[in-house]
Amino acid sequence: VQLVESGGGLVQPGGSLRLSCAASGFTFSSYYMRWVRQAPGKGLEWVSEINSSGGTTSYADSVKGRFTISRDNAKNTLFLQMNGLKPEDTALYYCARKYGSGYDYWGQGTQVTVSS
């Protein structure tokens, strides 16, 4: 199993970024997927989840209405569109494969920094 995130960077408050996660080594279309993040000095925070078909999504209250999770099962890729970014969104963002109430695999992360 391999999950490789990309798309992070430095953006001004109010800006947008689109994160991608390329999945391989498993049947991507069979698994719920999640985005989680870790801000400096803090623990892991669940951000969003999408079911295997992409038809059902859920979000943390802190990102609801600003972030959109999606997936392309034909390309084994997970996305996170982030709009209206705030400094408190600064974190290392990971995609993760859902397992039970948690996750069993995650990538190396992509850094998102929101600063003027």
Short mmCIF file of C-alpha atoms in Angstrom, two decimals:
data_model
loop_
_atom_site.label_atom_id
_atom_site.label_comp_id
_atom_site.label_asym_id
_atom_site.label_seq_id
_atom_site.Cartn_x
_atom_site.Cartn_y
_atom_site.Cartn_z
CA VAL A 1 0.00 0.00 0.00
CA GLN A 2 1.31 3.40 -0.94
CA LEU A 3 -0.29 6.81 -0.51
CA VAL A 4 1.53 9.86 -1.89
CA GLU A 5 0.22 13.34 -1.17
CA SER A 6 1.02 16.45 -3.19
CA GLY A 7 -0.23 19.97 -3.77
CA GLY A 8 0.68 21.67 -0.54
CA GLY A 9 2.44 24.99 -0.32
CA LEU A 10 2.43 28.52 1.03
CA VAL A 11 -0.75 30.51 0.46
CA GLN A 12 -2.14 33.79 1.76
CA PRO A 13 -5.23 33.85 3.98
CA GLY A 14 -8.33 33.51 1.86
CA GLY A 15 -6.48 31.59 -0.81
CA SER A 16 -7.02 28.11 -2.21
CA LEU A 17 -5.08 24.91 -2.66
CA ARG A 18 -5.96 21.52 -4.08
CA LEU A 19 -4.32 18.51 -2.48
CA SER A 20 -4.00 15.19 -4.28
CA CYS A 21 -3.25 11.71 -2.99
CA ALA A 22 -2.13 9.01 -5.40
CA ALA A 23 -2.98 5.55 -4.12
CA SER A 24 -1.47 2.24 -5.18
CA GLY A 25 -1.06 -1.31 -3.96
CA PHE A 26 -4.69 -1.91 -3.07
CA THR A 27 -8.17 -1.74 -4.59
CA PHE A 28 -8.71 1.99 -4.07
CA SER A 29 -12.36 1.92 -5.09
CA SER A 30 -13.20 -0.48 -2.26
CA TYR A 31 -12.12 1.77 0.61
CA TYR A 32 -13.37 4.81 2.43
CA MET A 33 -10.63 7.42 2.52
CA ARG A 34 -9.84 10.27 4.88
CA TRP A 35 -7.83 13.43 5.10
CA VAL A 36 -6.26 14.18 8.46
CA ARG A 37 -3.90 16.95 9.51
CA GLN A 38 -1.42 17.76 12.21
CA ALA A 39 -0.69 21.33 13.15
CA PRO A 40 2.64 22.22 14.79
CA GLY A 41 2.68 21.02 18.37
CA LYS A 42 -0.76 19.44 18.15
CA GLY A 43 -2.21 15.98 17.65
CA LEU A 44 -3.81 14.49 14.57
CA GLU A 45 -7.12 16.06 13.56
CA TRP A 46 -9.62 14.36 11.29
CA VAL A 47 -10.56 16.71 8.44
CA SER A 48 -12.82 14.84 6.02
CA GLU A 49 -13.99 11.44 4.86
CA ILE A 50 -15.41 10.05 1.64
CA ASN A 51 -17.05 6.71 1.02
CA SER A 52 -15.80 4.21 -1.54
CA SER A 53 -18.00 5.41 -4.40
CA GLY A 54 -17.56 9.10 -3.63
CA GLY A 55 -21.24 9.66 -3.04
CA THR A 56 -21.08 10.40 0.68
CA THR A 57 -18.77 12.87 2.37
CA SER A 58 -18.33 14.29 5.84
CA TYR A 59 -16.30 17.16 7.28
CA ALA A 60 -14.97 18.48 10.54
CA ASP A 61 -16.86 21.57 11.69
CA SER A 62 -13.65 23.58 11.38
CA VAL A 63 -13.53 23.09 7.58
CA LYS A 64 -17.18 22.59 6.65
CA GLY A 65 -18.23 24.87 3.82
CA ARG A 66 -14.62 25.63 2.85
CA PHE A 67 -13.11 22.24 1.99
CA THR A 68 -14.38 19.66 -0.50
CA ILE A 69 -13.23 16.05 -0.61
CA SER A 70 -13.54 14.04 -3.81
CA ARG A 71 -12.06 11.03 -5.53
CA ASP A 72 -11.41 9.63 -8.98
CA ASN A 73 -11.56 5.85 -8.69
CA ALA A 74 -10.50 5.40 -12.31
CA LYS A 75 -7.24 7.20 -11.50
CA ASN A 76 -6.86 5.93 -7.91
CA THR A 77 -6.65 9.49 -6.65
CA LEU A 78 -8.11 11.33 -3.68
CA PHE A 79 -8.48 15.11 -3.62
CA LEU A 80 -9.06 17.88 -1.12
CA GLN A 81 -10.07 21.27 -2.49
CA MET A 82 -9.40 23.90 0.15
CA ASN A 83 -10.89 27.36 -0.24
CA GLY A 84 -10.99 30.29 2.13
CA LEU A 85 -7.84 29.13 3.87
CA LYS A 86 -7.10 30.49 7.33
CA PRO A 87 -3.85 30.59 9.32
CA GLU A 88 -5.28 27.91 11.61
CA ASP A 89 -5.41 25.54 8.62
CA THR A 90 -1.60 25.46 8.65
CA ALA A 91 -0.64 21.82 9.12
CA LEU A 92 0.85 18.73 7.59
CA TYR A 93 -1.96 17.07 5.65
CA TYR A 94 -2.14 13.31 5.25
CA CYS A 95 -4.43 11.09 3.27
CA ALA A 96 -5.31 7.88 5.05
CA ARG A 97 -7.12 4.66 4.31
CA LYS A 98 -10.00 4.14 6.69
CA TYR A 99 -9.87 1.01 8.85
CA GLY A 100 -12.55 0.55 11.48
CA SER A 101 -12.90 3.80 13.36
CA GLY A 102 -9.37 4.83 12.49
CA TYR A 103 -6.96 4.22 9.62
CA ASP A 104 -4.35 1.66 8.77
CA TYR A 105 -2.20 3.37 6.12
CA TRP A 106 -1.27 6.98 5.49
CA GLY A 107 1.17 8.87 3.33
CA GLN A 108 4.16 11.05 4.13
CA GLY A 109 2.06 14.20 4.18
CA THR A 110 2.10 17.51 2.34
CA GLN A 111 2.70 20.81 4.14
CA VAL A 112 0.12 23.57 3.94
CA THR A 113 1.14 26.96 5.31
CA VAL A 114 -1.33 29.84 5.40
CA SER A 115 0.38 33.12 6.09
CA SER A 116 0.57 36.66 4.82
#
